Short mmCIF file of C-alpha atoms in Angstrom, two decimals:
data_model
loop_
_atom_site.label_atom_id
_atom_site.label_comp_id
_atom_site.label_asym_id
_atom_site.label_seq_id
_atom_site.Cartn_x
_atom_site.Cartn_y
_atom_site.Cartn_z
CA MET O 1474 24.19 118.31 132.59
CA GLY O 1475 23.81 115.28 130.38
CA LYS O 1476 25.30 117.07 127.40
CA VAL O 1477 28.21 118.29 129.51
CA ALA O 1478 28.88 114.79 130.78
CA VAL O 1479 28.79 113.39 127.27
CA ALA O 1480 31.18 116.11 126.07
CA ALA O 1481 33.52 115.44 128.96
CA THR O 1482 33.44 111.75 128.19
CA VAL O 1483 34.24 112.41 124.55
CA VAL O 1484 37.13 114.70 125.49
CA CYS O 1485 38.55 112.18 127.95
CA THR O 1486 38.23 109.38 125.41
CA ALA O 1487 40.01 111.48 122.81
CA ALA O 1488 42.79 112.30 125.28
CA VAL O 1489 43.22 108.64 126.17
CA CYS O 1490 43.33 107.69 122.49
CA ALA O 1491 45.86 110.42 121.78
CA ALA O 1492 48.03 109.30 124.67
CA ALA O 1493 47.74 105.69 123.54
CA ALA O 1494 48.66 106.70 120.00
CA LEU O 1495 51.65 108.62 121.31
CA VAL O 1496 52.80 105.59 123.30
CA VAL O 1497 52.35 103.33 120.27
CA ARG O 1498 54.21 105.82 118.06
CA ARG O 1499 57.06 106.05 120.54
CA GLN O 1500 57.19 102.26 120.80
CA MET O 1501 57.33 102.01 117.01
CA GLN O 1502 60.05 104.64 116.88
CA SER O 1503 61.97 102.87 119.63
CA SER O 1504 61.54 99.57 117.84
CA GLY O 1505 62.81 101.16 114.63
CA LYS O 1506 65.84 102.61 116.42
CA TRP O 1507 66.77 99.29 117.96
CA ALA O 1508 66.31 97.57 114.61
CA LYS O 1509 68.74 100.07 113.06
CA ALA O 1510 71.23 99.60 115.91
CA GLU O 1511 70.92 95.85 115.52
CA ALA O 1512 71.56 96.17 111.77
CA ILE O 1513 74.74 98.19 112.44
CA LEU O 1514 75.87 95.54 114.92
CA ARG O 1515 75.27 92.67 112.50
CA GLU O 1516 77.10 94.56 109.73
CA LEU O 1517 80.08 95.02 112.08
CA GLU O 1518 80.03 91.31 112.91
CA ASP O 1519 80.01 90.41 109.22
CA LYS O 1520 82.82 92.81 108.24
CA CYS O 1521 85.01 91.76 111.20
CA GLY O 1522 84.52 88.09 110.45
CA ALA O 1523 87.74 86.09 110.55
CA PRO O 1524 86.89 82.45 109.82
CA THR O 1525 89.60 79.81 109.75
CA ALA O 1526 89.98 79.91 105.95
CA LYS O 1527 90.53 83.68 105.95
CA LEU O 1528 93.05 83.43 108.80
CA GLN O 1529 95.00 80.82 106.84
CA GLN O 1530 95.10 83.26 103.93
CA VAL O 1531 96.35 86.02 106.23
CA ALA O 1532 99.07 83.70 107.59
CA ASP O 1533 100.13 82.69 104.08
CA ALA O 1534 100.26 86.34 103.01
CA MET O 1535 102.37 87.14 106.08
CA THR O 1536 104.83 84.39 105.13
CA VAL O 1537 105.08 85.67 101.54
CA GLU O 1538 105.78 89.20 102.77
CA MET O 1539 108.42 87.87 105.18
CA HIS O 1540 110.25 86.20 102.28
CA ALA O 1541 110.06 89.42 100.25
CA GLY O 1542 111.29 91.56 103.12
CA LEU O 1543 114.28 89.26 103.67
CA ALA O 1544 115.14 89.28 99.97
CA SER O 1545 115.73 93.01 99.59
CA GLU O 1546 115.36 96.33 101.36
CA GLY O 1547 112.00 97.84 100.52
CA GLY O 1548 110.82 94.61 98.93
CA SER O 1549 107.91 94.34 101.33
CA LYS O 1550 105.74 96.39 103.67
CA LEU O 1551 107.30 94.19 106.35
CA LYS O 1552 110.67 95.81 106.97
CA MET O 1553 112.24 92.56 108.27
CA LEU O 1554 115.05 94.49 109.92
CA ILE O 1555 118.35 92.72 110.59
CA SER O 1556 119.04 93.17 114.31
CA TYR O 1557 122.69 92.02 114.19
CA VAL O 1558 121.85 89.85 117.20
CA ASP O 1559 123.29 86.47 116.26
CA ASN O 1560 124.10 85.31 119.75
CA LEU O 1561 121.18 85.04 122.16
CA PRO O 1562 121.67 84.47 125.91
CA THR O 1563 122.35 80.88 126.90
CA GLY O 1564 121.89 81.08 130.66
CA ASP O 1565 125.63 80.88 131.34
CA GLU O 1566 126.17 84.66 131.47
CA THR O 1567 127.76 86.11 134.60
CA GLY O 1568 128.53 89.61 135.87
CA LEU O 1569 126.96 93.03 136.31
CA PHE O 1570 125.12 94.60 133.37
CA TYR O 1571 122.91 97.63 132.83
CA ALA O 1572 119.90 98.32 130.61
CA LEU O 1573 118.28 101.52 129.36
CA ASP O 1574 114.78 101.23 127.91
CA LEU O 1575 113.61 104.31 125.97
CA GLY O 1576 110.30 103.89 124.22
CA GLY O 1577 107.92 106.65 125.24
CA THR O 1578 107.40 109.54 127.61
CA ASN O 1579 109.18 107.58 130.35
CA PHE O 1580 112.41 105.61 130.23
CA ARG O 1581 113.68 102.94 132.57
CA VAL O 1582 117.15 102.15 133.83
CA MET O 1583 118.01 98.73 135.22
CA ARG O 1584 120.95 96.74 136.55
CA VAL O 1585 121.18 92.98 136.94
CA GLN O 1586 123.71 90.69 138.55
CA LEU O 1587 123.91 87.45 136.59
CA GLY O 1588 125.16 84.28 138.20
CA GLY O 1589 125.38 81.83 135.32
CA LYS O 1590 123.29 78.75 136.11
CA GLU O 1591 122.02 80.53 139.21
CA GLY O 1592 120.23 82.96 136.91
CA VAL O 1593 119.50 86.54 137.91
CA ILE O 1594 120.90 86.96 141.42
CA LYS O 1595 119.60 90.49 141.91
CA GLN O 1596 118.06 93.26 139.85
CA GLU O 1597 117.00 96.85 140.43
CA SER O 1598 115.28 99.39 138.23
CA GLU O 1599 114.03 102.94 138.22
CA GLU O 1600 111.62 104.80 135.95
CA VAL O 1601 112.21 108.39 134.91
CA SER O 1602 109.67 110.74 133.33
CA ILE O 1603 110.87 112.88 130.41
CA PRO O 1604 109.83 116.55 130.63
CA PRO O 1605 107.59 117.45 127.64
CA HIS O 1606 109.88 120.24 126.42
CA LEU O 1607 112.74 117.75 125.97
CA MET O 1608 110.59 115.69 123.59
CA VAL O 1609 110.66 118.55 121.08
CA GLY O 1610 113.98 120.16 122.01
CA SER O 1611 117.45 119.22 120.85
CA SER O 1612 119.25 115.87 120.74
CA HIS O 1613 121.94 117.26 123.04
CA GLU O 1614 119.38 118.18 125.73
CA LEU O 1615 117.50 114.87 125.60
CA PHE O 1616 120.54 112.61 125.79
CA ASP O 1617 122.18 114.74 128.48
CA PHE O 1618 119.04 114.32 130.58
CA ILE O 1619 119.09 110.54 130.04
CA ALA O 1620 122.82 110.24 130.76
CA THR O 1621 122.49 112.29 133.96
CA ALA O 1622 119.65 110.06 135.21
CA LEU O 1623 121.68 106.97 134.32
CA ALA O 1624 124.74 108.31 136.17
CA LYS O 1625 122.65 108.98 139.28
CA PHE O 1626 121.30 105.43 139.13
CA VAL O 1627 124.81 103.97 138.80
CA ALA O 1628 125.85 105.98 141.86
CA THR O 1629 123.33 104.04 143.97
CA GLU O 1630 124.92 100.70 143.10
CA GLY O 1631 124.97 98.62 146.30
CA GLU O 1632 127.37 95.98 147.58
CA GLU O 1633 125.19 93.21 146.18
CA PHE O 1634 126.39 94.18 142.70
CA HIS O 1635 129.99 93.37 141.78
CA LEU O 1636 132.02 94.88 138.96
CA PRO O 1637 135.54 93.38 138.80
CA ALA O 1638 138.38 95.89 139.03
CA GLY O 1639 139.52 97.29 135.70
CA LYS O 1640 136.30 96.43 133.86
CA GLN O 1641 134.04 98.93 132.17
CA ARG O 1642 130.31 98.82 132.84
CA GLU O 1643 128.30 97.61 129.84
CA LEU O 1644 124.80 98.60 128.77
CA GLY O 1645 122.02 97.18 126.64
CA PHE O 1646 120.09 100.04 125.01
CA THR O 1647 116.44 99.37 124.10
CA PHE O 1648 115.41 102.10 121.66
CA SER O 1649 111.82 101.59 120.49
CA PHE O 1650 111.76 104.02 117.58
CA PRO O 1651 112.39 103.29 113.88
CA ILE O 1652 116.14 103.04 113.28
CA ARG O 1653 118.40 101.80 110.52
CA GLN O 1654 120.65 99.37 112.32
CA LEU O 1655 124.29 99.55 111.17
CA SER O 1656 125.76 97.03 113.59
CA LEU O 1657 124.90 95.47 116.92
CA ALA O 1658 125.82 98.68 118.75
CA SER O 1659 124.97 101.41 116.25
CA GLY O 1660 121.92 102.63 114.38
CA THR O 1661 120.65 105.87 112.83
CA LEU O 1662 117.25 107.27 113.71
CA ILE O 1663 114.82 107.15 110.77
CA LYS O 1664 112.01 109.13 112.39
CA TRP O 1665 110.46 109.88 115.74
CA THR O 1666 107.06 108.58 116.88
CA LYS O 1667 105.01 108.67 120.12
CA GLY O 1668 105.02 112.45 120.44
CA PHE O 1669 108.79 113.02 120.01
CA LEU O 1670 110.06 115.41 117.36
CA ILE O 1671 113.73 116.28 117.77
CA GLU O 1672 114.78 117.19 114.26
CA ASP O 1673 118.56 117.30 114.77
CA ALA O 1674 118.54 113.67 115.97
CA VAL O 1675 117.04 112.25 112.75
CA GLY O 1676 119.74 110.54 110.70
CA GLU O 1677 122.15 110.45 113.65
CA ASP O 1678 123.58 107.39 115.40
CA VAL O 1679 121.63 107.16 118.68
CA VAL O 1680 124.38 105.10 120.37
CA GLU O 1681 126.95 107.74 119.49
CA GLU O 1682 124.65 110.46 120.86
CA LEU O 1683 124.20 108.56 124.14
CA THR O 1684 127.93 107.78 124.40
CA LYS O 1685 128.86 111.47 124.00
CA ALA O 1686 126.31 112.41 126.65
CA MET O 1687 127.71 109.81 129.07
CA GLU O 1688 131.18 111.22 128.49
CA ARG O 1689 129.91 114.71 129.28
CA VAL O 1690 128.65 113.54 132.69
CA ASN O 1691 131.81 111.45 133.32
CA LEU O 1692 130.01 108.10 133.19
CA ASP O 1693 132.36 105.33 132.05
CA MET O 1694 129.98 102.93 130.33
CA ARG O 1695 129.94 101.12 126.97
CA VAL O 1696 126.81 100.42 124.92
CA ALA O 1697 127.22 96.74 124.03
CA ALA O 1698 123.91 96.25 122.20
CA LEU O 1699 121.25 98.43 120.59
CA VAL O 1700 117.89 96.64 120.31
CA ASN O 1701 114.20 97.32 120.08
CA ASP O 1702 111.76 96.07 122.72
CA THR O 1703 110.66 93.01 120.75
CA VAL O 1704 114.22 91.76 120.27
CA GLY O 1705 114.81 92.40 123.97
CA THR O 1706 111.73 90.33 124.83
CA LEU O 1707 113.06 87.52 122.65
CA ALA O 1708 116.40 87.62 124.46
CA GLY O 1709 114.73 87.65 127.87
CA GLY O 1710 112.50 84.74 126.91
CA LYS O 1711 115.40 82.73 125.49
CA TYR O 1712 117.36 83.22 128.72
CA SER O 1713 114.65 81.52 130.79
CA ASN O 1714 113.54 78.99 128.17
CA PRO O 1715 115.88 77.67 125.42
CA ASP O 1716 112.85 76.62 123.32
CA VAL O 1717 111.84 80.26 122.64
CA ILE O 1718 111.97 80.92 118.88
CA ALA O 1719 110.03 84.17 118.60
CA ALA O 1720 108.68 87.09 120.60
CA VAL O 1721 105.51 89.12 120.14
CA ILE O 1722 104.49 92.41 121.75
CA LEU O 1723 100.76 92.94 122.24
CA GLY O 1724 100.37 96.09 124.28
CA THR O 1725 99.70 99.68 123.27
CA GLY O 1726 101.45 98.76 120.00
CA SER O 1727 102.39 95.45 118.43
CA ASN O 1728 105.43 93.87 116.82
CA ALA O 1729 107.22 90.54 116.43
CA ALA O 1730 110.78 89.24 116.21
CA TYR O 1731 112.06 85.73 115.56
CA VAL O 1732 115.19 83.67 115.00
CA GLU O 1733 115.94 83.16 111.30
CA ARG O 1734 118.51 80.96 109.57
CA ALA O 1735 121.27 83.16 108.18
CA HIS O 1736 121.20 81.51 104.73
CA ALA O 1737 117.51 82.47 104.43
CA ILE O 1738 118.36 86.21 104.46
CA PRO O 1739 119.41 87.09 100.88
CA LYS O 1740 119.80 90.80 101.70
CA TRP O 1741 122.43 90.05 104.38
CA GLN O 1742 125.76 91.29 103.01
CA GLY O 1743 128.09 90.62 105.92
CA LEU O 1744 130.11 87.59 106.91
CA PRO O 1745 127.98 84.60 107.90
CA PRO O 1746 127.34 84.72 111.66
CA LYS O 1747 129.15 82.04 113.65
CA THR O 1748 125.88 80.72 115.05
CA GLY O 1749 124.30 80.47 111.59
CA GLU O 1750 121.31 82.41 112.89
CA MET O 1751 120.11 86.00 113.06
CA VAL O 1752 117.29 87.68 114.96
CA ILE O 1753 114.91 89.54 112.64
CA ASN O 1754 112.79 92.46 113.81
CA MET O 1755 109.72 92.12 111.61
CA GLU O 1756 107.96 95.44 112.34
CA TRP O 1757 104.77 93.50 111.63
CA GLY O 1758 102.55 96.49 112.44
CA ASN O 1759 103.11 97.53 108.80
CA PHE O 1760 101.72 94.26 107.41
CA ARG O 1761 98.81 94.71 105.05
CA SER O 1762 96.88 92.29 102.87
CA SER O 1763 93.63 92.19 100.91
CA HIS O 1764 92.61 89.34 103.22
CA LEU O 1765 92.52 91.54 106.32
CA PRO O 1766 88.89 92.09 107.44
CA LEU O 1767 88.72 95.89 107.35
CA THR O 1768 85.65 97.94 108.24
CA GLU O 1769 84.54 101.51 107.56
CA TYR O 1770 85.72 102.36 111.08
CA ASP O 1771 89.29 101.28 110.32
CA ILE O 1772 89.24 103.19 107.05
CA SER O 1773 87.86 106.36 108.65
CA LEU O 1774 90.56 106.18 111.31
CA ASP O 1775 93.14 106.39 108.53
CA ALA O 1776 91.29 109.12 106.67
CA GLU O 1777 90.92 111.33 109.72
CA SER O 1778 94.57 110.84 110.59
CA LEU O 1779 95.34 113.31 107.80
CA ASN O 1780 93.43 116.07 109.60
CA PRO O 1781 94.52 116.28 113.24
CA GLY O 1782 92.25 119.25 113.86
CA GLU O 1783 92.24 122.99 113.69
CA GLN O 1784 92.67 123.97 117.33
CA LEU O 1785 96.43 123.55 117.47
CA LEU O 1786 98.58 125.56 119.81
CA CYS O 1787 101.54 126.19 117.54
CA ARG O 1788 103.33 125.05 114.41
CA ARG O 1789 105.59 122.69 116.38
CA THR O 1790 102.56 120.96 117.91
CA CYS O 1791 101.06 120.68 114.42
CA VAL O 1792 104.22 119.06 113.06
CA ARG O 1793 104.33 116.64 115.99
CA LEU O 1794 100.71 115.59 115.46
CA LEU O 1795 101.14 115.22 111.71
CA SER O 1796 104.25 113.11 112.26
CA PHE O 1797 102.32 110.92 114.69
CA PHE O 1798 99.28 110.52 112.45
CA PHE O 1799 101.30 109.75 109.30
CA TRP O 1800 102.97 107.02 111.37
CA LEU O 1801 99.51 105.70 112.26
CA MET O 1802 98.64 105.32 108.59
CA GLU O 1803 101.47 102.86 108.11
CA GLN O 1804 100.42 100.63 110.98
CA ILE O 1805 97.46 98.82 109.35
CA PHE O 1806 97.94 95.44 111.05
CA GLU O 1807 98.83 97.08 114.35
CA LYS O 1808 95.56 99.03 114.29
CA LEU O 1809 93.61 95.79 114.19
CA VAL O 1810 95.45 93.92 116.94
CA SER O 1811 96.91 96.36 119.47
CA GLY O 1812 95.63 98.03 122.59
CA MET O 1813 95.87 101.60 121.39
CA TYR O 1814 93.06 101.16 118.87
CA LEU O 1815 90.52 98.56 120.08
CA GLY O 1816 88.69 100.99 122.36
CA GLU O 1817 88.72 103.65 119.63
CA ILE O 1818 87.07 101.26 117.15
CA VAL O 1819 84.31 100.57 119.70
CA ARG O 1820 83.83 104.33 120.17
CA ARG O 1821 83.42 104.81 116.43
CA VAL O 1822 80.78 102.08 116.24
CA LEU O 1823 78.87 103.66 119.15
CA CYS O 1824 79.15 107.04 117.47
CA ARG O 1825 77.48 105.73 114.33
CA MET O 1826 74.75 104.07 116.39
CA ALA O 1827 74.16 107.35 118.22
CA GLU O 1828 73.91 109.29 114.94
CA GLU O 1829 71.85 106.85 112.88
CA ALA O 1830 69.87 104.95 115.49
CA SER O 1831 69.62 107.45 118.40
CA PHE O 1832 71.27 104.75 120.49
CA PHE O 1833 71.76 107.09 123.46
CA GLY O 1834 68.54 109.06 122.92
CA ASP O 1835 67.76 112.18 120.94
CA ILE O 1836 71.01 113.90 121.94
CA ILE O 1837 74.41 112.46 121.00
CA PRO O 1838 76.70 112.51 124.08
CA PRO O 1839 79.31 115.23 123.36
CA LYS O 1840 82.07 113.13 124.95
CA LEU O 1841 81.42 110.38 122.41
CA LYS O 1842 82.81 112.67 119.71
CA ILE O 1843 86.27 112.83 121.33
CA PRO O 1844 88.76 110.42 119.62
CA PHE O 1845 90.40 107.85 121.89
CA ILE O 1846 88.29 108.86 124.91
CA LEU O 1847 87.27 105.21 125.27
CA ARG O 1848 90.50 103.41 126.13
CA THR O 1849 91.04 99.70 125.71
CA PRO O 1850 91.38 99.11 129.51
CA ASP O 1851 87.87 100.60 129.89
CA MET O 1852 86.64 98.40 127.05
CA SER O 1853 88.21 95.38 128.76
CA ALA O 1854 86.48 96.22 132.06
CA MET O 1855 83.10 96.36 130.28
CA HIS O 1856 83.78 93.18 128.33
CA HIS O 1857 84.62 91.28 131.52
CA ASP O 1858 81.52 92.52 133.38
CA SER O 1859 79.77 89.42 134.75
CA SER O 1860 77.20 91.14 136.97
CA SER O 1861 73.52 90.41 136.27
CA ASP O 1862 72.74 94.06 135.52
CA LEU O 1863 76.11 94.80 133.85
CA LYS O 1864 76.72 97.61 136.32
CA VAL O 1865 80.36 98.04 135.25
CA VAL O 1866 79.18 98.87 131.72
CA GLY O 1867 76.70 101.37 133.13
CA SER O 1868 79.36 102.93 135.32
CA LYS O 1869 81.82 103.31 132.43
CA LEU O 1870 79.15 104.92 130.22
CA LYS O 1871 78.35 107.38 133.00
CA ASP O 1872 81.94 108.21 133.96
CA ILE O 1873 83.52 108.35 130.49
CA LEU O 1874 80.74 109.34 128.08
CA GLU O 1875 78.50 111.10 130.64
CA VAL O 1876 75.52 108.89 129.78
CA PRO O 1877 73.62 108.92 133.10
CA ASN O 1878 71.06 106.26 132.27
CA SER O 1879 71.48 103.12 130.17
CA SER O 1880 69.18 100.16 129.77
CA LEU O 1881 70.27 96.55 130.18
CA LYS O 1882 69.49 96.02 126.50
CA MET O 1883 71.91 98.82 125.59
CA ARG O 1884 74.62 97.45 127.87
CA LYS O 1885 74.32 93.96 126.37
CA MET O 1886 74.71 95.39 122.87
CA ILE O 1887 77.88 97.24 123.92
CA ILE O 1888 79.32 93.98 125.28
CA GLU O 1889 78.61 92.39 121.88
CA ILE O 1890 80.51 95.19 120.13
CA CYS O 1891 83.48 94.69 122.45
CA ASP O 1892 83.41 90.96 121.77
CA ILE O 1893 83.37 91.38 117.98
CA VAL O 1894 86.26 93.87 117.91
CA THR O 1895 88.33 91.90 120.41
CA SER O 1896 87.80 88.57 118.66
CA ARG O 1897 88.92 90.02 115.33
CA GLY O 1898 92.11 91.40 116.89
CA ALA O 1899 92.95 88.23 118.80
CA ARG O 1900 92.29 85.96 115.82
CA LEU O 1901 94.44 88.10 113.52
CA ALA O 1902 97.26 88.11 116.09
CA ALA O 1903 97.07 84.30 116.11
CA ALA O 1904 97.24 84.30 112.29
CA GLY O 1905 100.38 86.47 112.51
CA VAL O 1906 102.02 83.94 114.81
CA LEU O 1907 101.05 81.17 112.39
CA GLY O 1908 102.73 83.14 109.59
CA ILE O 1909 106.01 83.11 111.54
CA LEU O 1910 105.70 79.39 112.28
CA LYS O 1911 105.09 78.69 108.59
CA LYS O 1912 108.15 80.71 107.60
CA ILE O 1913 110.51 78.71 109.83
CA GLY O 1914 108.81 75.35 109.26
CA ARG O 1915 107.36 74.92 112.75
CA ASP O 1916 103.72 74.65 111.60
CA THR O 1917 103.97 70.95 110.75
CA LEU O 1918 105.13 67.86 112.61
CA LYS O 1919 108.35 66.23 111.48
CA GLU O 1920 109.02 62.58 112.16
CA GLY O 1921 111.02 62.14 115.35
CA ASP O 1922 110.83 65.84 116.21
CA ASN O 1923 108.84 66.62 119.35
CA GLN O 1924 110.58 69.85 120.28
CA LYS O 1925 108.43 72.62 121.71
CA SER O 1926 108.29 75.98 119.95
CA VAL O 1927 107.77 78.73 122.49
CA ILE O 1928 106.52 82.24 121.70
CA ALA O 1929 107.51 84.79 124.34
CA LEU O 1930 104.64 87.25 124.58
CA ASP O 1931 104.77 90.58 126.38
CA GLY O 1932 102.37 93.51 126.63
CA GLY O 1933 99.49 94.71 128.76
CA LEU O 1934 96.81 93.82 126.19
CA PHE O 1935 97.75 90.13 126.26
CA GLU O 1936 98.49 90.07 129.99
CA HIS O 1937 95.42 91.87 131.29
CA TYR O 1938 92.68 91.45 128.66
CA THR O 1939 91.56 87.90 129.49
CA GLU O 1940 89.02 87.62 126.65
CA PHE O 1941 91.69 88.65 124.12
CA ARG O 1942 94.26 86.22 125.52
CA ASN O 1943 91.85 83.28 125.63
CA CYS O 1944 90.57 83.95 122.13
CA MET O 1945 94.09 84.18 120.71
CA SER O 1946 95.13 80.91 122.39
CA SER O 1947 92.05 79.00 121.23
CA THR O 1948 92.45 80.37 117.68
CA LEU O 1949 96.04 79.11 117.48
CA LYS O 1950 94.83 75.64 118.46
CA GLU O 1951 92.10 75.90 115.82
CA LEU O 1952 94.66 76.85 113.13
CA LEU O 1953 97.39 74.39 114.10
CA GLY O 1954 95.39 71.24 114.83
CA GLU O 1955 97.54 68.48 116.32
CA VAL O 1956 100.66 70.66 116.01
CA ALA O 1957 99.20 72.96 118.69
CA GLU O 1958 100.44 70.51 121.31
CA TYR O 1959 104.01 71.58 120.50
CA ILE O 1960 103.39 75.34 120.33
CA VAL O 1961 103.47 77.24 123.62
CA ILE O 1962 102.67 80.88 124.31
CA GLU O 1963 104.58 82.02 127.37
CA LEU O 1964 104.02 85.35 129.13
CA ALA O 1965 107.32 87.25 129.24
CA ASN O 1966 106.36 90.03 131.62
CA ASP O 1967 108.73 93.00 131.30
CA GLY O 1968 110.99 90.94 129.07
CA SER O 1969 112.39 93.82 127.03
CA GLY O 1970 114.16 95.54 129.94
CA ILE O 1971 116.08 92.60 131.29
CA GLY O 1972 116.48 91.31 127.73
CA ALA O 1973 118.62 94.34 126.84
CA ALA O 1974 120.89 93.70 129.82
CA LEU O 1975 121.16 90.03 128.83
CA LEU O 1976 122.13 90.98 125.27
CA ALA O 1977 124.84 93.24 126.69
CA ALA O 1978 126.06 90.19 128.62
CA SER O 1979 125.96 87.82 125.63
CA HIS O 1980 127.90 90.39 123.55
CA SER O 1981 130.26 91.60 126.25
CA GLN O 1982 133.69 92.81 125.17
CA TYR O 1983 135.15 90.55 127.87
CA LEU O 1984 133.31 87.41 126.76
CA GLU O 1985 136.07 85.93 124.58
CA VAL O 1986 138.61 86.49 127.34
CA GLN O 1987 136.35 84.72 129.86
CA GLU O 1988 135.81 81.77 127.49
CA SER O 1989 139.52 81.38 126.78
#
């Protein structure tokens, strides 16, 4: 019995040692994994770094590109498009005006009754969803659908809205696709984006197409102004605050427009505008510079844009996707600062951590491999999680990526990733605003000049992502110093819709008659 007891003791001791060794080995492996994940995080932080000196370089580069874009067509990656809007709303506009805002899979129609100094007396709007087949059909079909919806909306015009007898209704048309503007109320489509691909519309005047469609449905209405959403936001902001000098969109996409002195636009070939000013649509999403803090995740996003995948339903779908992804490749600055991409960058970082550091365990969550599955609103919800156990982060990982269990350590690291990516975007957006201020000489104080410079800012990213908004505001103060006291960022919620109607009012065919 003694020998058996000794043997049993030896076996038990060996088992305990083996178990202890296994625990130690697993701890070492776990420690190694976390060290690798931490190294990836620190590398991301370093590559996304946007210190003040670098942001000043970005702003200076933006200003240089603005000058080049104003000098000649194609002279810069910044298109610096002439909007032909030389007369922004003053607040004295009166009458009934309509707006049509087409910029995605939905469009919106709106009417406003303006009462001069009384402002907007009443407004109504309606959103209409575009059937998918019309997004890849013919120009005739799309614009007929839009005109029919607009006619139905006009038919519901109540007694609160007054159109004087003998006057034609006037419309501001917000068209948020690349166009070559020919005049205030005409422009040819350069290319479709956002999932549209209607080949017979490319190169055609979109105002003319809409006008013909309105005639076909017996709607007597004149398009008084063709604008993009950023110019509309500028007009809407200027109507409520005369100190507005620029507008920025920070939502799914990003862009900027500002008021430029006419003599500072060498490529302008027309007669000098009476006001001496012209609104410029920058298309700043195209801005690129060697000073931009790019990472491997940004570069891979571009590289993979060339290969939209093999499981495509048909040739038309393939063409649509290729058109969309080639458009993505041009939007370098937009990819760093807009809501469409922030969540995707975070997903790509997590994907690398999962592959190289087993961040989510031995098996990589299949959902993590799906591009754009992590949306920026989800990222924002995680980033704003203030609970002690970060339960919102855990919930998002479970619901979106199907990661059932996550440690607090893992959740904290994900918050850090969100913070790094968001801070880079917000700080670069602030540098872009500084570039505009430098171009028009509002970045320095002039003796005796204490006028405010207001930036009208619209878009869900800025409005709803508090960490982004706060970081952008504090960065502007950091960059501007004492001048920051005279620079104001003002939320212009839904500014583009009413802005189009206001531009129709400020360019009404009856305006000169009213003034005389």
